[in-house]
Tab-separated table of N, CA and C in Angstrom:
chain	number	residue	atom	x	y	z
A	19	UNK	N	-1.328	7.315	20.888
A	19	UNK	CA	-0.708	6.174	20.431
A	19	UNK	C	-1.630	5.487	19.497
A	20	UNK	N	-2.955	5.392	19.973
A	20	UNK	CA	-4.020	4.674	19.058
A	20	UNK	C	-4.081	5.307	17.794
A	21	UNK	N	-4.025	6.713	17.803
A	21	UNK	CA	-4.284	7.343	16.469
A	21	UNK	C	-3.021	7.097	15.606
A	22	UNK	N	-1.785	7.065	16.183
A	22	UNK	CA	-0.692	6.847	15.239
A	22	UNK	C	-0.648	5.424	14.847
A	23	UNK	N	-1.270	4.544	15.486
A	23	UNK	CA	-1.352	3.094	14.986
A	23	UNK	C	-2.342	3.043	13.854
A	24	UNK	N	-3.457	3.781	13.959
A	24	UNK	CA	-4.508	3.737	13.012
A	24	UNK	C	-4.078	4.297	11.755
A	25	UNK	N	-3.283	5.526	11.775
A	25	UNK	CA	-2.775	6.201	10.548
A	25	UNK	C	-1.730	5.365	9.910
A	26	UNK	N	-1.000	4.701	10.708
A	26	UNK	CA	0.078	3.855	10.305
A	26	UNK	C	-0.515	2.584	9.369
A	27	UNK	N	-1.705	2.037	9.998
A	27	UNK	CA	-2.347	0.893	9.469
A	27	UNK	C	-2.969	1.173	8.219
A	28	UNK	N	-3.717	2.490	8.272
A	28	UNK	CA	-4.255	2.836	7.067
A	28	UNK	C	-3.167	3.249	5.940
A	29	UNK	N	-2.100	3.768	6.254
A	29	UNK	CA	-1.026	3.954	5.239
A	29	UNK	C	-0.548	2.686	4.614
A	30	UNK	N	-0.308	1.677	5.483
A	30	UNK	CA	0.219	0.376	4.950
A	30	UNK	C	-0.955	-0.321	4.076
A	31	UNK	N	-2.040	-0.151	4.536
A	31	UNK	CA	-3.277	-0.730	3.729
A	31	UNK	C	-3.390	-0.104	2.398
A	32	UNK	N	-3.172	1.300	2.229
A	32	UNK	CA	-3.130	2.030	1.004
A	32	UNK	C	-2.015	1.511	0.146
A	33	UNK	N	-0.975	1.409	0.674
A	33	UNK	CA	0.184	0.832	-0.123
A	33	UNK	C	0.031	-0.484	-0.602
A	34	UNK	N	-0.674	-1.468	0.154
A	34	UNK	CA	-0.967	-2.731	-0.345
A	34	UNK	C	-1.915	-2.657	-1.432
A	35	UNK	N	-2.942	-1.778	-1.245
A	35	UNK	CA	-3.921	-1.589	-2.238
A	35	UNK	C	-3.501	-1.109	-3.606
A	36	UNK	N	-2.525	-0.150	-3.592
A	36	UNK	CA	-1.899	0.320	-4.802
A	36	UNK	C	-1.151	-0.860	-5.547
A	37	UNK	N	-0.371	-1.504	-4.703
A	37	UNK	CA	0.455	-2.621	-5.567
A	37	UNK	C	-0.680	-3.616	-6.079
A	38	UNK	N	-1.603	-4.082	-5.179
A	38	UNK	CA	-2.649	-5.000	-5.810
A	38	UNK	C	-3.297	-4.367	-6.940
A	39	UNK	N	-3.783	-3.138	-6.983
A	39	UNK	CA	-4.345	-2.613	-8.177
A	39	UNK	C	-3.390	-2.511	-9.326
A	40	UNK	N	-2.252	-2.256	-9.150
A	40	UNK	CA	-1.156	-2.057	-10.263
A	40	UNK	C	-1.002	-3.530	-10.771
A	41	UNK	N	-1.153	-4.595	-10.013
A	41	UNK	CA	-0.854	-5.969	-10.438
A	41	UNK	C	-2.068	-6.290	-11.316
A	42	UNK	N	-3.235	-5.948	-10.748
A	42	UNK	CA	-4.456	-6.353	-11.499
A	42	UNK	C	-4.499	-5.633	-12.882
A	43	UNK	N	-4.184	-4.262	-12.899
A	43	UNK	CA	-4.260	-3.664	-14.209
A	43	UNK	C	-3.254	-4.292	-15.178
A	44	UNK	N	-2.074	-4.630	-14.689
A	44	UNK	CA	-1.005	-5.053	-15.606
A	44	UNK	C	-1.451	-6.518	-16.110
A	45	UNK	N	-2.133	-7.312	-15.253
A	45	UNK	CA	-2.755	-8.740	-15.549
A	45	UNK	C	-3.729	-8.480	-16.585
A	46	UNK	N	-4.543	-7.523	-16.288
A	46	UNK	CA	-5.657	-7.390	-17.317
A	46	UNK	C	-5.359	-6.880	-18.708
A	47	UNK	N	-4.235	-6.184	-18.734
A	47	UNK	CA	-3.738	-5.587	-20.004
A	47	UNK	C	-2.899	-6.491	-20.798
A	48	UNK	N	-2.210	-7.380	-20.088
A	48	UNK	CA	-1.309	-8.253	-20.838
A	48	UNK	C	-1.609	-9.839	-20.568
A	49	UNK	N	-2.513	-10.163	-19.813
A	49	UNK	CA	-2.943	-11.635	-19.358
A	49	UNK	C	-1.665	-12.410	-19.029
A	50	UNK	N	-0.802	-11.757	-18.469
A	50	UNK	CA	0.484	-12.343	-18.117
A	50	UNK	C	0.874	-12.018	-16.584
A	51	UNK	N	1.042	-12.934	-15.749
A	51	UNK	CA	1.404	-12.486	-14.431
A	51	UNK	C	2.911	-12.095	-14.365
A	52	UNK	N	3.124	-10.851	-13.860
A	52	UNK	CA	4.414	-10.334	-13.742
A	52	UNK	C	4.988	-10.807	-12.407
A	53	UNK	N	5.923	-11.637	-12.493
A	53	UNK	CA	6.469	-12.135	-11.343
A	53	UNK	C	7.555	-11.118	-10.718
A	54	UNK	N	7.962	-10.145	-11.673
A	54	UNK	CA	8.869	-9.277	-10.997
A	54	UNK	C	8.494	-7.943	-10.492
A	55	UNK	N	6.961	-7.995	-10.542
A	55	UNK	CA	6.332	-6.688	-9.944
A	55	UNK	C	6.648	-6.282	-8.631
A	56	UNK	N	6.705	-7.204	-7.731
A	56	UNK	CA	7.218	-6.781	-6.367
A	56	UNK	C	8.574	-6.264	-6.259
A	57	UNK	N	9.432	-6.779	-7.228
A	57	UNK	CA	10.757	-6.315	-7.207
A	57	UNK	C	10.870	-4.822	-7.764
A	58	UNK	N	9.938	-4.707	-8.665
A	58	UNK	CA	9.998	-3.157	-9.088
A	58	UNK	C	9.483	-2.279	-8.036
A	59	UNK	N	8.505	-2.653	-7.348
A	59	UNK	CA	8.031	-1.758	-6.184
A	59	UNK	C	9.175	-1.638	-5.229
A	60	UNK	N	9.954	-2.762	-4.969
A	60	UNK	CA	11.079	-2.663	-3.989
A	60	UNK	C	12.171	-1.753	-4.570
A	61	UNK	N	12.362	-1.674	-5.828
A	61	UNK	CA	13.190	-0.881	-6.496
A	61	UNK	C	12.935	0.540	-6.300
A	62	UNK	N	11.635	0.887	-6.387
A	62	UNK	CA	11.143	2.278	-6.229
A	62	UNK	C	11.501	2.726	-4.610
A	63	UNK	N	10.922	1.686	-3.778
A	63	UNK	CA	11.249	2.056	-2.341
A	63	UNK	C	12.812	2.282	-2.007
A	64	UNK	N	13.505	1.308	-2.644
A	64	UNK	CA	15.095	1.452	-2.472
A	64	UNK	C	15.643	2.758	-2.888
A	65	UNK	N	15.064	3.119	-4.080
A	65	UNK	CA	15.506	4.395	-4.799
A	65	UNK	C	15.142	5.618	-3.953
A	66	UNK	N	13.982	5.569	-3.386
A	66	UNK	CA	13.567	6.756	-2.474
A	66	UNK	C	14.511	6.850	-1.289
A	67	UNK	N	14.589	5.547	-0.731
A	67	UNK	CA	15.454	5.483	0.525
A	67	UNK	C	16.922	6.037	0.170
A	68	UNK	N	17.558	5.618	-0.778
A	68	UNK	CA	18.865	6.200	-1.211
A	68	UNK	C	18.838	7.714	-1.285
A	69	UNK	N	17.924	8.208	-2.137
A	69	UNK	CA	17.943	9.543	-2.305
A	69	UNK	C	17.712	10.417	-1.104
A	70	UNK	N	16.786	10.036	-0.290
A	70	UNK	CA	16.435	10.696	0.977
A	70	UNK	C	17.471	10.590	2.065
A	71	UNK	N	17.867	9.321	2.235
A	71	UNK	CA	18.792	9.095	3.432
A	71	UNK	C	20.242	9.304	3.135
A	72	UNK	N	20.848	8.893	1.953
A	72	UNK	CA	22.209	8.952	1.631
A	72	UNK	C	22.435	10.308	0.965
A	73	UNK	N	21.660	10.752	0.093
A	73	UNK	CA	21.795	12.025	-0.658
A	73	UNK	C	21.300	13.136	0.078
A	74	UNK	N	20.453	12.884	1.155
A	74	UNK	CA	19.970	14.008	2.025
A	74	UNK	C	19.034	14.827	1.172
A	75	UNK	N	18.343	14.385	0.348
A	75	UNK	CA	17.298	15.227	-0.449
A	75	UNK	C	16.004	15.273	0.274
A	76	UNK	N	15.154	16.320	0.159
A	76	UNK	CA	13.990	16.403	0.648
A	76	UNK	C	13.057	15.261	0.319
A	77	UNK	N	12.162	14.789	1.040
A	77	UNK	CA	11.443	13.571	0.725
A	77	UNK	C	10.649	13.705	-0.667
A	78	UNK	N	10.049	14.732	-0.952
A	78	UNK	CA	9.246	15.141	-2.202
A	78	UNK	C	10.335	15.031	-3.430
A	79	UNK	N	11.369	15.700	-3.185
A	79	UNK	CA	12.331	15.619	-4.268
A	79	UNK	C	12.944	14.243	-4.627
A	80	UNK	N	13.227	13.646	-3.491
A	80	UNK	CA	13.648	12.114	-3.651
A	80	UNK	C	12.706	11.272	-4.333
A	81	UNK	N	11.325	11.439	-3.931
A	81	UNK	CA	10.292	10.514	-4.489
A	81	UNK	C	10.186	10.801	-6.129
A	82	UNK	N	10.298	12.153	-6.319
A	82	UNK	CA	10.021	12.618	-7.679
A	82	UNK	C	11.226	12.073	-8.685
A	83	UNK	N	12.357	12.248	-8.043
A	83	UNK	CA	13.672	11.729	-8.755
A	83	UNK	C	13.550	10.182	-8.808
A	84	UNK	N	13.105	9.451	-7.919
A	84	UNK	CA	13.026	8.144	-7.925
A	84	UNK	C	11.972	7.646	-8.943
A	85	UNK	N	10.916	8.504	-8.995
A	85	UNK	CA	9.906	8.163	-9.840
A	85	UNK	C	10.362	8.258	-11.323
A	86	UNK	N	11.355	9.252	-11.640
A	86	UNK	CA	11.719	9.429	-12.918
A	86	UNK	C	12.755	8.364	-13.254
A	87	UNK	N	13.628	7.922	-12.240
A	87	UNK	CA	14.460	6.863	-12.422
A	87	UNK	C	13.912	5.573	-12.701
A	88	UNK	N	12.845	5.169	-12.134
A	88	UNK	CA	12.089	4.070	-12.303
A	88	UNK	C	11.526	3.957	-13.489
A	89	UNK	N	10.727	5.288	-13.932
A	89	UNK	CA	10.171	5.182	-15.256
A	89	UNK	C	11.266	4.905	-16.392
A	90	UNK	N	12.570	5.428	-16.207
A	90	UNK	CA	13.431	5.193	-17.215
A	90	UNK	C	13.937	3.798	-17.131
A	91	UNK	N	13.973	3.192	-16.006
A	91	UNK	CA	14.314	1.802	-15.967
A	91	UNK	C	13.169	0.909	-16.393
A	92	UNK	N	12.040	1.233	-16.277
A	92	UNK	CA	11.029	0.501	-16.794
A	92	UNK	C	10.818	0.563	-18.368
A	93	UNK	N	11.070	1.685	-18.749
A	93	UNK	CA	11.251	1.863	-20.245
A	93	UNK	C	12.448	1.104	-20.830
A	94	UNK	N	13.609	1.077	-20.118
A	94	UNK	CA	14.660	0.394	-20.666
A	94	UNK	C	14.348	-1.197	-20.552
A	95	UNK	N	13.753	-1.659	-19.423
A	95	UNK	CA	13.387	-3.069	-19.598
A	95	UNK	C	12.357	-3.474	-20.359
A	96	UNK	N	11.371	-2.547	-20.845
A	96	UNK	CA	10.419	-2.734	-21.864
A	96	UNK	C	11.038	-2.865	-23.319
A	97	UNK	N	11.678	-1.745	-23.505
A	97	UNK	CA	12.387	-1.704	-24.918
A	97	UNK	C	13.421	-2.624	-25.117
A	98	UNK	N	14.241	-3.031	-24.210
A	98	UNK	CA	15.383	-3.772	-24.281
A	98	UNK	C	15.300	-5.241	-24.177
A	99	UNK	N	14.207	-5.652	-23.291
A	99	UNK	CA	13.990	-7.017	-22.984
A	99	UNK	C	12.578	-7.487	-23.506
A	100	UNK	N	11.611	-6.841	-22.939
A	100	UNK	CA	10.230	-7.302	-23.041
A	100	UNK	C	9.600	-7.302	-24.506
A	101	UNK	N	9.916	-6.175	-25.176
A	101	UNK	CA	9.240	-5.881	-26.471
A	101	UNK	C	9.809	-6.997	-27.537
A	102	UNK	N	10.868	-7.564	-27.387
A	102	UNK	CA	11.387	-8.405	-28.217
A	102	UNK	C	10.727	-9.907	-28.156
A	103	UNK	N	10.215	-10.124	-26.957
A	103	UNK	CA	9.697	-11.382	-26.833
A	103	UNK	C	8.048	-11.320	-26.691
A	104	UNK	N	7.334	-10.235	-26.896
A	104	UNK	CA	6.064	-10.057	-26.603
A	104	UNK	C	5.142	-10.828	-27.468
A	105	UNK	N	5.565	-11.238	-28.612
A	105	UNK	CA	4.843	-12.054	-29.569
A	105	UNK	C	5.025	-13.473	-29.327
A	106	UNK	N	5.881	-13.878	-28.474
A	106	UNK	CA	6.180	-15.174	-28.100
A	106	UNK	C	5.097	-15.785	-27.119
A	107	UNK	N	5.321	-16.921	-26.557
A	107	UNK	CA	4.426	-17.549	-25.679
A	107	UNK	C	4.412	-16.841	-24.362
A	108	UNK	N	3.272	-16.925	-23.518
A	108	UNK	CA	3.293	-16.235	-22.388
A	108	UNK	C	4.183	-16.788	-21.338
A	109	UNK	N	4.602	-17.942	-21.367
A	109	UNK	CA	5.782	-18.458	-20.586
A	109	UNK	C	7.014	-17.746	-20.640
A	110	UNK	N	7.260	-17.381	-21.917
A	110	UNK	CA	8.580	-16.486	-22.117
A	110	UNK	C	8.532	-15.304	-21.362
A	111	UNK	N	7.295	-14.697	-21.574
A	111	UNK	CA	7.277	-13.340	-20.968
A	111	UNK	C	7.268	-13.373	-19.494
A	112	UNK	N	6.705	-14.429	-18.802
A	112	UNK	CA	6.635	-14.529	-17.365
A	112	UNK	C	8.032	-14.868	-16.972
A	113	UNK	N	8.858	-15.745	-17.664
A	113	UNK	CA	10.174	-15.959	-17.194
A	113	UNK	C	11.031	-14.822	-17.390
A	114	UNK	N	10.730	-13.855	-18.336
A	114	UNK	CA	11.641	-12.829	-18.416
A	114	UNK	C	11.328	-11.808	-17.327
A	115	UNK	N	10.050	-11.643	-16.798
A	115	UNK	CA	9.780	-10.707	-15.752
A	115	UNK	C	10.366	-11.409	-14.525
A	116	UNK	N	10.445	-12.745	-14.458
A	116	UNK	CA	11.118	-13.394	-13.139
A	116	UNK	C	12.576	-13.027	-13.207
A	117	UNK	N	13.047	-13.113	-14.348
A	117	UNK	CA	14.602	-12.847	-14.465
A	117	UNK	C	14.827	-11.391	-14.110
A	118	UNK	N	14.069	-10.494	-14.547
A	118	UNK	CA	14.190	-9.060	-14.241
A	118	UNK	C	14.065	-8.829	-12.788
A	119	UNK	N	13.097	-9.599	-12.032
A	119	UNK	CA	13.092	-9.380	-10.700
A	119	UNK	C	14.204	-9.898	-9.936
A	120	UNK	N	14.891	-11.049	-10.339
A	120	UNK	CA	16.005	-11.663	-9.836
A	120	UNK	C	17.221	-10.684	-9.859
A	121	UNK	N	17.267	-10.027	-11.140
A	121	UNK	CA	18.271	-8.993	-11.432
A	121	UNK	C	18.248	-7.846	-10.441
A	122	UNK	N	16.916	-7.372	-10.129
A	122	UNK	CA	16.789	-6.219	-9.289
A	122	UNK	C	17.158	-6.728	-7.842
A	123	UNK	N	16.829	-7.894	-7.420
A	123	UNK	CA	17.214	-8.352	-6.062
A	123	UNK	C	18.823	-8.360	-6.050
A	124	UNK	N	19.270	-8.895	-7.006
A	124	UNK	CA	20.903	-8.925	-7.040
A	124	UNK	C	21.494	-7.622	-6.903
A	125	UNK	N	20.919	-6.690	-7.681
A	125	UNK	CA	21.438	-5.187	-7.684
A	125	UNK	C	21.303	-4.639	-6.339
A	126	UNK	N	20.333	-4.933	-5.545
A	126	UNK	CA	20.215	-4.455	-4.219
A	126	UNK	C	21.126	-5.090	-3.368
A	127	UNK	N	21.359	-6.444	-3.482
A	127	UNK	CA	22.378	-7.073	-2.738
A	127	UNK	C	23.774	-6.474	-2.832
A	128	UNK	N	23.904	-6.203	-4.134
A	128	UNK	CA	25.409	-5.746	-4.634
A	128	UNK	C	25.552	-4.332	-4.029
A	129	UNK	N	24.542	-3.447	-3.734
A	129	UNK	CA	24.498	-2.118	-3.316
A	129	UNK	C	24.738	-2.200	-1.821
A	130	UNK	N	24.841	-3.309	-1.160
A	130	UNK	CA	25.027	-3.282	0.264
A	130	UNK	C	23.903	-4.180	0.977
A	131	UNK	N	22.897	-4.173	0.450
A	131	UNK	CA	21.769	-4.988	0.965
A	131	UNK	C	21.573	-4.626	2.423
A	132	UNK	N	21.473	-5.546	3.348
A	132	UNK	CA	21.233	-5.279	4.715
A	132	UNK	C	22.363	-4.448	5.410
A	133	UNK	N	23.701	-4.448	4.916
A	133	UNK	CA	24.670	-3.713	5.466
A	133	UNK	C	24.466	-2.212	5.184
A	134	UNK	N	23.855	-1.940	3.911
A	134	UNK	CA	23.623	-0.563	3.371
A	134	UNK	C	22.470	0.130	4.128
A	135	UNK	N	21.321	-0.593	4.179
A	135	UNK	CA	20.055	-0.113	4.874
A	135	UNK	C	19.512	-1.281	5.709
A	136	UNK	N	19.990	-1.264	7.000
A	136	UNK	CA	19.400	-2.387	7.660
A	136	UNK	C	17.924	-2.009	8.098
A	137	UNK	N	17.261	-3.269	8.138
A	137	UNK	CA	15.816	-3.128	8.510
A	137	UNK	C	15.683	-3.846	9.766
A	138	UNK	N	15.178	-3.110	10.824
A	138	UNK	CA	14.982	-3.674	12.088
A	138	UNK	C	13.459	-4.173	12.160
A	139	UNK	N	13.332	-5.144	12.997
A	139	UNK	CA	12.124	-5.761	13.173
A	139	UNK	C	11.033	-4.809	13.825
A	140	UNK	N	9.726	-5.190	13.914
A	140	UNK	CA	8.778	-4.359	14.429
A	140	UNK	C	8.852	-4.584	16.037
A	141	UNK	N	9.172	-5.673	16.525
A	141	UNK	CA	9.280	-5.999	17.884
A	141	UNK	C	10.617	-6.522	18.354
A	142	UNK	N	11.079	-6.223	19.524
A	142	UNK	CA	12.305	-6.714	20.060
A	142	UNK	C	12.465	-8.002	20.098
A	143	UNK	N	13.560	-8.688	19.601
A	143	UNK	CA	13.724	-10.041	19.675
A	143	UNK	C	14.359	-10.542	21.019
A	144	UNK	N	15.031	-9.792	21.794
A	144	UNK	CA	15.755	-10.354	22.930
A	144	UNK	C	16.443	-9.153	23.611
A	145	UNK	N	16.815	-9.415	24.856
A	145	UNK	CA	17.561	-8.297	25.469
A	145	UNK	C	18.856	-7.945	24.918
A	146	UNK	N	19.164	-6.713	24.588
A	146	UNK	CA	20.405	-6.269	24.024
A	146	UNK	C	20.304	-4.842	23.832
A	147	UNK	N	21.353	-4.240	23.806
A	147	UNK	CA	21.439	-2.760	23.594
A	147	UNK	C	20.899	-2.263	22.274
A	148	UNK	N	21.222	-3.124	21.230
A	148	UNK	CA	20.814	-2.730	19.785
A	148	UNK	C	19.328	-2.973	19.661
A	149	UNK	N	18.772	-3.915	20.228
A	149	UNK	CA	17.453	-4.288	19.906
A	149	UNK	C	16.451	-3.437	20.816
A	150	UNK	N	16.892	-2.982	22.075
A	150	UNK	CA	16.033	-2.344	22.957
A	150	UNK	C	16.113	-0.829	22.783
A	151	UNK	N	17.141	-0.290	22.048
A	151	UNK	CA	17.189	1.177	21.937
A	151	UNK	C	16.661	1.720	20.740
A	152	UNK	N	15.391	1.727	20.531
A	152	UNK	CA	14.787	2.124	19.364
A	152	UNK	C	14.685	3.694	19.365
C-alpha cells in the first residue's frame, strides 16, 4: 500500500511539474500569461478519457490520437484566433486565451460534463452504497 501511494504521488508530482514547465516556457516565449493553459491540459486529459473509456482504444493509441487531436486544435486556435491579435496589446492576447479556456470548459459541459465522466472524490463523504463501494 505504501509503495502504491509513493508511486501515485510521484506520478501526480510529475504531471504538476510538466504543466508548470509548459506554463513557464510559454510565458518566457511570449511574455503573456495564458489563462487558458489549464483548460487545454484538461482538454487533453478529457480526449484521452473519451478515446480510452468510450471508444475502448488501448491507452497508448488513445493517448497518441489525443495528442494529434489536441495538436490540431492548438494549431486551429493559433491560426484562427491568436495570430490575428499577436501584434496587439498583451491584454488582448490574455483575454483571448481566457475566452478559449471558457470555450473549452463549455465544450466539456456540453459533452455531458459530470454525467458523461463522473469523478468521485478521494475519500468517502458519508455512508451510502455509492460512496462506500469503490
